[in-house]
Short mmCIF file of C-alpha atoms in Angstrom, two decimals:
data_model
loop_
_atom_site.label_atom_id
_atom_site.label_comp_id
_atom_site.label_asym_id
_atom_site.label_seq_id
_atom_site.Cartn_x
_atom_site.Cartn_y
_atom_site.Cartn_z
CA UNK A 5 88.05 -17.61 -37.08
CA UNK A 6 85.58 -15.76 -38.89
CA UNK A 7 84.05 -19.15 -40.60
CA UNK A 8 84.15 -20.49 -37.35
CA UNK A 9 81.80 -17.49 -35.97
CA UNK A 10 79.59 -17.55 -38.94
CA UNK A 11 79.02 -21.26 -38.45
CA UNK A 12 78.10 -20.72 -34.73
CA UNK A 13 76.06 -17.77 -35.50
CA UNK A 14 74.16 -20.62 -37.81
CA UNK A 15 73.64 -22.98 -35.25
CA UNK A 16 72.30 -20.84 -33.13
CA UNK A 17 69.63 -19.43 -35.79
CA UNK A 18 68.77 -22.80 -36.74
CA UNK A 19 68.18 -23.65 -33.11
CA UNK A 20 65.81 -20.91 -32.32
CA UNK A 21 63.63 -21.89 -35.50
CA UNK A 22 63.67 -25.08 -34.36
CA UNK A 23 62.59 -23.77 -30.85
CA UNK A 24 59.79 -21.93 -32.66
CA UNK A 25 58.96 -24.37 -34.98
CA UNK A 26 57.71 -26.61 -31.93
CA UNK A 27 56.26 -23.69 -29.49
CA UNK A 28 54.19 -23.32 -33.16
CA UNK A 29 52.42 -27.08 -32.92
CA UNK A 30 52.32 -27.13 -29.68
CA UNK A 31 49.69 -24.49 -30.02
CA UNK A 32 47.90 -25.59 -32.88
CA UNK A 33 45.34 -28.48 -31.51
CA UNK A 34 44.29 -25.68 -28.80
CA UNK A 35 44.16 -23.13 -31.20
CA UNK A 36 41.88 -25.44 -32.95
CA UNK A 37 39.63 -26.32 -30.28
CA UNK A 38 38.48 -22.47 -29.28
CA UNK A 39 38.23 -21.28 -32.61
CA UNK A 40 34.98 -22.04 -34.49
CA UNK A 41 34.99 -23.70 -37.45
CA UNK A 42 34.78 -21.43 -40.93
CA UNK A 43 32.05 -23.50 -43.25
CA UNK A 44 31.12 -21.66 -46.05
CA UNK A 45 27.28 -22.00 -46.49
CA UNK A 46 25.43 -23.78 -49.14
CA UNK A 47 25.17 -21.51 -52.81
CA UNK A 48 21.10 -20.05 -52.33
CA UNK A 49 20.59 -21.40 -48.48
CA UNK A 50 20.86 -19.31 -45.67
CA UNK A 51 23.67 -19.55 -43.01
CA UNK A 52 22.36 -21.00 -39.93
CA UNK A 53 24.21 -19.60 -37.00
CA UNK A 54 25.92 -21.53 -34.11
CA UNK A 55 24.56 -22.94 -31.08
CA UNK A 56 25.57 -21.25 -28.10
CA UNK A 57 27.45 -24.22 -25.77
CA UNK A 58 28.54 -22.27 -23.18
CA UNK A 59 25.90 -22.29 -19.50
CA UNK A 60 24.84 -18.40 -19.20
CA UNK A 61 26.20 -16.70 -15.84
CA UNK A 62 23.54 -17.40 -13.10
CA UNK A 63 21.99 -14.02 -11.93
CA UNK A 64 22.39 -13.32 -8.20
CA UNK A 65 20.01 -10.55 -6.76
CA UNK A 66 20.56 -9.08 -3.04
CA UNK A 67 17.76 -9.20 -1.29
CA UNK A 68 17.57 -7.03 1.69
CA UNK A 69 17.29 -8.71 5.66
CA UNK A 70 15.96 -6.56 7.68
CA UNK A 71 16.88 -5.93 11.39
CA UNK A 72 15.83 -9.19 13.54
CA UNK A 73 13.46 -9.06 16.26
CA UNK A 74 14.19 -11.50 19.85
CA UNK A 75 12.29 -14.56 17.86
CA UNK A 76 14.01 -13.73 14.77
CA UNK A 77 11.52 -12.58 12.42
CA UNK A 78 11.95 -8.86 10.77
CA UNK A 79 11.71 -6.00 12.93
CA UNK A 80 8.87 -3.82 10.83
CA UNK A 81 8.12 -1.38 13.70
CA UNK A 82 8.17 2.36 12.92
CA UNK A 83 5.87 4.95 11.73
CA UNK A 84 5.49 4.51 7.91
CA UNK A 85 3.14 6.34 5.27
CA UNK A 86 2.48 5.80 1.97
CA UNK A 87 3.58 8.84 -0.43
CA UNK A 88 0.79 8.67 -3.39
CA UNK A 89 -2.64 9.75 -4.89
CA UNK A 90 -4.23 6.46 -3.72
CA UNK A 91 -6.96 7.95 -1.67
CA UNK A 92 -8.23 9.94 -4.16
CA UNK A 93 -8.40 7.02 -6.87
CA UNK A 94 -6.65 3.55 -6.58
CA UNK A 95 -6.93 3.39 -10.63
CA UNK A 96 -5.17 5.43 -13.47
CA UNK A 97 -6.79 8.65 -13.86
CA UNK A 98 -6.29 12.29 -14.90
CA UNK A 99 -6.11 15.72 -12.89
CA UNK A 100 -9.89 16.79 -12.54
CA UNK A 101 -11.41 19.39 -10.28
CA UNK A 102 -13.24 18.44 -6.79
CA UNK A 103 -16.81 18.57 -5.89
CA UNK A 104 -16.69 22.07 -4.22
CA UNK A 105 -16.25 24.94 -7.22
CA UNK A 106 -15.61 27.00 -4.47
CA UNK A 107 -11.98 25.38 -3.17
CA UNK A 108 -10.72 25.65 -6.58
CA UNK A 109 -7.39 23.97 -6.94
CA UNK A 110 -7.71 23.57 -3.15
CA UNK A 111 -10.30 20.95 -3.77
CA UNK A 112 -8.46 19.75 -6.93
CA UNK A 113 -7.97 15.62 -7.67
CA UNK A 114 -4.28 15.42 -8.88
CA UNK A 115 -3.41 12.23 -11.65
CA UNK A 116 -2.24 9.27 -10.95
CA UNK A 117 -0.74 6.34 -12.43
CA UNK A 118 -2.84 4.39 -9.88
CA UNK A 119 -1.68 1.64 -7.75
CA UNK A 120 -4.15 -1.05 -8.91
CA UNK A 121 -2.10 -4.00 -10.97
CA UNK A 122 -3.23 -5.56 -14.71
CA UNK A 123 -5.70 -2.36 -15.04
CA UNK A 124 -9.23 -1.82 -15.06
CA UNK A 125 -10.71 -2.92 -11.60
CA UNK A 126 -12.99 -6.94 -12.58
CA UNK A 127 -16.43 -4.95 -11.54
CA UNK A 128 -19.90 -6.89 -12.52
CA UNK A 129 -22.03 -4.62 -14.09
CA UNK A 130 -24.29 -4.04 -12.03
CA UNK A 131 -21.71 -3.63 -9.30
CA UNK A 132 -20.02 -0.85 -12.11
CA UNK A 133 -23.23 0.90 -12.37
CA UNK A 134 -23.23 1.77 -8.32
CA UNK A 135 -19.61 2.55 -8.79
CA UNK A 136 -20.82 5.40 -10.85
CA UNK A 137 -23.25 6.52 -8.82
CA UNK A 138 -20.68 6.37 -5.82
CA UNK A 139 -18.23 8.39 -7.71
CA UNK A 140 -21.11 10.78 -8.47
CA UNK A 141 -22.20 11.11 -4.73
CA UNK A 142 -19.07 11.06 -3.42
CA UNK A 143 -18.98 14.35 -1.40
CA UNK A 144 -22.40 12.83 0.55
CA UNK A 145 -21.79 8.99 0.44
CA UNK A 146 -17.76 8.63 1.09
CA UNK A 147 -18.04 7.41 5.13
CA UNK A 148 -15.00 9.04 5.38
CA UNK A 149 -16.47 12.27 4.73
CA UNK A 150 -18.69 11.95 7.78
CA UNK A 151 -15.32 10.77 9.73
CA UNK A 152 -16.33 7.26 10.03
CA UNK A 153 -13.51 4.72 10.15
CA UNK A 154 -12.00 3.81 6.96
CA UNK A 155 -11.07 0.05 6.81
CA UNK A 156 -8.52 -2.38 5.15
CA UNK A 157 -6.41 -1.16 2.94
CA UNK A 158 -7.86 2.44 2.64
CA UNK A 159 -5.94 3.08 5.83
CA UNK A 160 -2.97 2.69 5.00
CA UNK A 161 -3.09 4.79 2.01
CA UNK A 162 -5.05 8.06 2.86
CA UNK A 163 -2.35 10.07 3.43
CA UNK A 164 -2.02 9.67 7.20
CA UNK A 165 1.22 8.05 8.96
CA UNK A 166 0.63 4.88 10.72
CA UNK A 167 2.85 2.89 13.44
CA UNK A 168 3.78 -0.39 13.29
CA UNK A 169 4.24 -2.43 16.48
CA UNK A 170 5.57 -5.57 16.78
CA UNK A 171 5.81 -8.49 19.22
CA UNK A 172 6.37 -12.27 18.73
CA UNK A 173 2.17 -12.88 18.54
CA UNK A 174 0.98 -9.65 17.82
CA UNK A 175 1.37 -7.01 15.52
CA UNK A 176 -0.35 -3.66 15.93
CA UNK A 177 -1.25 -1.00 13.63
CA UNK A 178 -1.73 2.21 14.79
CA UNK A 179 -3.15 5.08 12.44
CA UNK A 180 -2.98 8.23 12.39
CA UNK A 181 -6.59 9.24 11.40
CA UNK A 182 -9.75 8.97 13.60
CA UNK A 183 -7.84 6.68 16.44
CA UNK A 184 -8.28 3.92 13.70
CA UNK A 185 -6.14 0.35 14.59
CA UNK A 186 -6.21 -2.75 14.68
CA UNK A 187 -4.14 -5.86 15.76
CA UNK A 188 -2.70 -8.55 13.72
CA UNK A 189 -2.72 -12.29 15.89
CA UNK A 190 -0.07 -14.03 14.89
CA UNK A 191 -1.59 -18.13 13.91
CA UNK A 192 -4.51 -16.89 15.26
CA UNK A 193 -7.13 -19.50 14.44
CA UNK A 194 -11.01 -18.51 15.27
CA UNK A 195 -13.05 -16.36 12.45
CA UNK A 196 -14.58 -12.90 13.99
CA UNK A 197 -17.59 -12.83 16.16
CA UNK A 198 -19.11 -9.88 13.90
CA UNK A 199 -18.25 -7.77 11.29
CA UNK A 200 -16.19 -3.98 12.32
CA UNK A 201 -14.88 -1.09 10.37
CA UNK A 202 -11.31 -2.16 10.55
CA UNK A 203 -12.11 -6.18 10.02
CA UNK A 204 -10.25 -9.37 11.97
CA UNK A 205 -6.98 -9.93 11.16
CA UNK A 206 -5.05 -13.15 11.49
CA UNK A 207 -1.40 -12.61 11.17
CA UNK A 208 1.29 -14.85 9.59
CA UNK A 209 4.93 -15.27 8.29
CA UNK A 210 5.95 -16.31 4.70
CA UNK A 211 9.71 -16.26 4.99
CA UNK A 212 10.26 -12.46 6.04
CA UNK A 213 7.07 -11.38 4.38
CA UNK A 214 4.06 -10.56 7.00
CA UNK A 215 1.14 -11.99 6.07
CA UNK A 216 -2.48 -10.40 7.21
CA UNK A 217 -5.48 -11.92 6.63
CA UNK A 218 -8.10 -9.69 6.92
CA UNK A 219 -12.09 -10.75 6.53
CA UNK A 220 -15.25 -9.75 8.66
CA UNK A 221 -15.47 -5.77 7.47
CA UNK A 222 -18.75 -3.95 7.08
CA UNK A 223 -19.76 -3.18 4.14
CA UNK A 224 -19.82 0.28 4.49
CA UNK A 225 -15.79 1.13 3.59
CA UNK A 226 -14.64 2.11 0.53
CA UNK A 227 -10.83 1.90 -1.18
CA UNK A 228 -10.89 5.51 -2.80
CA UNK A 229 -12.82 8.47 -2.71
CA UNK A 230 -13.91 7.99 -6.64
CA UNK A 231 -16.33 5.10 -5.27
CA UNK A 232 -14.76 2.05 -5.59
CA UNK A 233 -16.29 -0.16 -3.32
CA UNK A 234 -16.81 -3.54 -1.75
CA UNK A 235 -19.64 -5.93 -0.34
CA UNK A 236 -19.85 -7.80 3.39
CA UNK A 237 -17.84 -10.56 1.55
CA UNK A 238 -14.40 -8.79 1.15
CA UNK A 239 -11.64 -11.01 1.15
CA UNK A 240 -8.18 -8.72 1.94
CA UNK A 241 -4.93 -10.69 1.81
CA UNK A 242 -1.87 -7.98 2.78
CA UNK A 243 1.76 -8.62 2.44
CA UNK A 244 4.42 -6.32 3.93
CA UNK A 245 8.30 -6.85 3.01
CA UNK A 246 10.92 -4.75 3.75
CA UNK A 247 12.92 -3.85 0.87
CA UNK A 248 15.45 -1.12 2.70
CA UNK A 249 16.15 0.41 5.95
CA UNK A 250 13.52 2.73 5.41
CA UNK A 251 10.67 1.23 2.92
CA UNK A 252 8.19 -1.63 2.66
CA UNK A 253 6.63 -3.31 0.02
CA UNK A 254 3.16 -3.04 0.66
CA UNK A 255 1.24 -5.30 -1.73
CA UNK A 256 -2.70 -6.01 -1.08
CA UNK A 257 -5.15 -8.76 -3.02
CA UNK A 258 -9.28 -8.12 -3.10
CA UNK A 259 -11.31 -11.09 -3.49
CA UNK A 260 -14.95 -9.93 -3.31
CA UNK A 261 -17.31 -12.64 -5.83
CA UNK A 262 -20.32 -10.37 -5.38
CA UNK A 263 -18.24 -7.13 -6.36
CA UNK A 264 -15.82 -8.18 -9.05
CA UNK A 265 -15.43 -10.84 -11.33
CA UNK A 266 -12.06 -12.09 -10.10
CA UNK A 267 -9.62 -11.20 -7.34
CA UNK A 268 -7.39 -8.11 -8.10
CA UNK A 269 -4.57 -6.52 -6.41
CA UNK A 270 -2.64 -3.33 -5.73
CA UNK A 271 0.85 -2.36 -4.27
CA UNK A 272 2.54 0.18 -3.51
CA UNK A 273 5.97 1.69 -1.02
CA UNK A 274 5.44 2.61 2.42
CA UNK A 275 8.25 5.26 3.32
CA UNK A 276 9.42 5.10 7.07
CA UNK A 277 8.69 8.88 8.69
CA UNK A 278 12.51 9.93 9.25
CA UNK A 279 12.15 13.16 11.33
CA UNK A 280 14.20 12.77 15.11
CA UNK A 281 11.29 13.94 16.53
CA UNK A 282 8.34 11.60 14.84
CA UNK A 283 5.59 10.60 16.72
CA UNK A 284 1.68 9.58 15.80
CA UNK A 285 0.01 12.42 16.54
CA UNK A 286 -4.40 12.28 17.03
CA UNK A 287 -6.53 13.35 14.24
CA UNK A 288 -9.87 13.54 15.74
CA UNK A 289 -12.46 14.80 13.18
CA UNK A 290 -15.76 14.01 15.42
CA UNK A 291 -15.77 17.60 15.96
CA UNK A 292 -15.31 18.62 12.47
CA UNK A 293 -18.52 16.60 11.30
CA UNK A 294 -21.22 17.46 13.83
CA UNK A 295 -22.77 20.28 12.20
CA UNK A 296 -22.52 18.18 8.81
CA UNK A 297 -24.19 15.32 10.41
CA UNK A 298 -27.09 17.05 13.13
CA UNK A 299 -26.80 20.23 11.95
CA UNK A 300 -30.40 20.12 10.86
CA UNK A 301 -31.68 18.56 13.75
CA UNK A 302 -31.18 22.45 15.54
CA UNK A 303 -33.96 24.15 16.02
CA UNK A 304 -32.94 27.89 14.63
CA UNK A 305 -35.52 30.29 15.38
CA UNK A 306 -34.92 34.37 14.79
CA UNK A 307 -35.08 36.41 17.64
CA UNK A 308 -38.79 37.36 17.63
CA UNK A 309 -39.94 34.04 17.75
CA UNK A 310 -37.25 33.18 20.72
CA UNK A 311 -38.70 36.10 22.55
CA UNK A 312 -42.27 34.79 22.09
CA UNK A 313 -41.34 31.45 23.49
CA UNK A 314 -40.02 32.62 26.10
CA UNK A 315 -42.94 34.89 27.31
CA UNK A 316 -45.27 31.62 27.04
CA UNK A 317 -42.96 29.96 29.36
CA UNK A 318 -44.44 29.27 33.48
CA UNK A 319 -42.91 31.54 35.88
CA UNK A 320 -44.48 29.69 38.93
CA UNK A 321 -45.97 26.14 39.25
CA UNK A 322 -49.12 25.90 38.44
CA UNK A 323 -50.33 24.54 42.03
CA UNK A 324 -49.18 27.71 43.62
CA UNK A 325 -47.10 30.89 44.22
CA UNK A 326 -43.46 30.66 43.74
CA UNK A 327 -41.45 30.09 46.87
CA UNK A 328 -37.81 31.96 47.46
CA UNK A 329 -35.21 29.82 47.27
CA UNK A 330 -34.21 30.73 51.12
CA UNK A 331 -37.44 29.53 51.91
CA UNK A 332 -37.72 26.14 54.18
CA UNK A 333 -39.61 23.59 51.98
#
């Protein structure tokens, strides 16, 4: 009995090797196929390593879709503002002090990283040179010091909110400084009948990208207050995208040939104004330039030479005595 047991205790160990043996090759090619091959390199040559086989993972990017309007393009309207130092300088520059001594830090010019793309602004020379002398006038050549209107792009950047409102051919923009707008025509097809502050704009879509194309501005705007400037030939291409429930990419190209040397561009966020309560309120600053602009043209006298005046003044006409006012003519 107990040869008999050892004997099946045998069979049944050289079973399972069997069993294992087999599992073993059947394995092997496999095995084989996903391992790389182990060449030892040449004696004094480098080893070269493998080629990667294998198709990298595709990328995949979510891009945001905005709200749809009735005709189905993005719904941009809102109040928006851009949150940056733009308006002081669209270019890189440092914290310097204003051109008032007297409003100290009040007056101050905070730095920047600028908003301008590929660096230095493309200026000709000679358009450089009145750069300069912009930058260097500032305080009495900036239009927007005297409150006039301050064009495409500098609107959208100076620190003001502006409203966005949108139909299936139009698209108006509403600012918030100096009762500045404008309105975008959608496929609008006829060029401006003169040149304005705040330009022509034709409007356009490009997938869920707005597309303005703004020409016809005077030449009197500028894009900071550090000078840079433009010529009656500005070119503005803008582009707004919505990129969350609450921003836009704001993205502007400058073609001026008499200006700069080649087109340029900027961009920047626009942050959607949050508050429950938001509305575009009026900055009127007519009243806040008069006395800078006609001040001089008042006649200030002291009050001796008033009094004089006054005493060489005519009492009665000339062709007669006065007559009471209860008098029948």
């Amino acid at each position: 009995m107990r040869a008999s047991a050892r004997n099946f205790a045998l069979r049944i160990g050289v079973m399972l090797t069997v069993i294992l043996c087999a599992l073993w090759l059947s394995a092997s090619p496999s095995l084989a196929q996903t391992a790389p091959p182990r060449t030892a390199p040449a004696t004094g040559t480098a080893q070269t390593p493998p080629k990667a086989t294998a198709t990298p993972a595709k990328q995949t990017t979510t891009q945001y879709r905005a709200p749809r309007t009735p005709d189905g393009k993005p719904n941009l309207s809102g109040i928006w503002q851009a949150i940056n130092d733009a308006d002081y300088d669209i270019q890189a520059h440092d914290a310097r002090p204003g051109p008032l001594v007297v409003m100290g830090a009040w007056g101050g010019v905070p730095p920047s990283l600028g908003v301008v793309e590929g660096g230095a602004l493309p200026y000709r020379p000679e358009a450089l040179a009145k750069k300069k002398e912009n930058e260097a006038n500032a305080l009495a050549l900036d239009p927007v010091v005297k409150c006039f209107l301050p064009g495409v792009p500098r609107a959208t950047y100076m620190g003001f909110p502006f409203q966005i409102t949108q139909s299936a051919k139009f698209v108006a923009f509403t600012y918030g400084y100096d009762y500045a707008s404008r309105v975008a025509n959608i496929g609008l097809k006829s060029e401006a009948p003169v040149d304005s502050w705040m330009g022509w704009s034709k409007g356009s879509w490009d997938g869920d990208t707005l597309v303005v194309d703004v020409t016809a501005q005077v030449e009197d705007t500028w894009f900071d207050r550090a000078g840079d400037y433009h010529s009656d030939e500005l070119h503005v291409i803008e582009r707004y995208t919505a990129t969350s429930p609450n921003s836009l990419l704001y993205e502007v190209t400058i073609d001026d040939p008499k200006v700069y040397t080649r087109p340029w561009k900027m961009s920047m966020p626009l942050y959607r104004r949050l508050e429950k309560n938001i509305q575009l309120l009026d900055y009127n600053c007519v009243p806040f330039v008069e006395e800078l602009m006609y001040g001089h043209l008042r006649k200030v006298q002291t009050p001796e030479e008033k009094a004089k005046e006054d005493s060489t003044l005519p009492t009665q006409p000339s062709n007669g005595p006065a007559k009471s006012l209860d008098e029948e003519p």
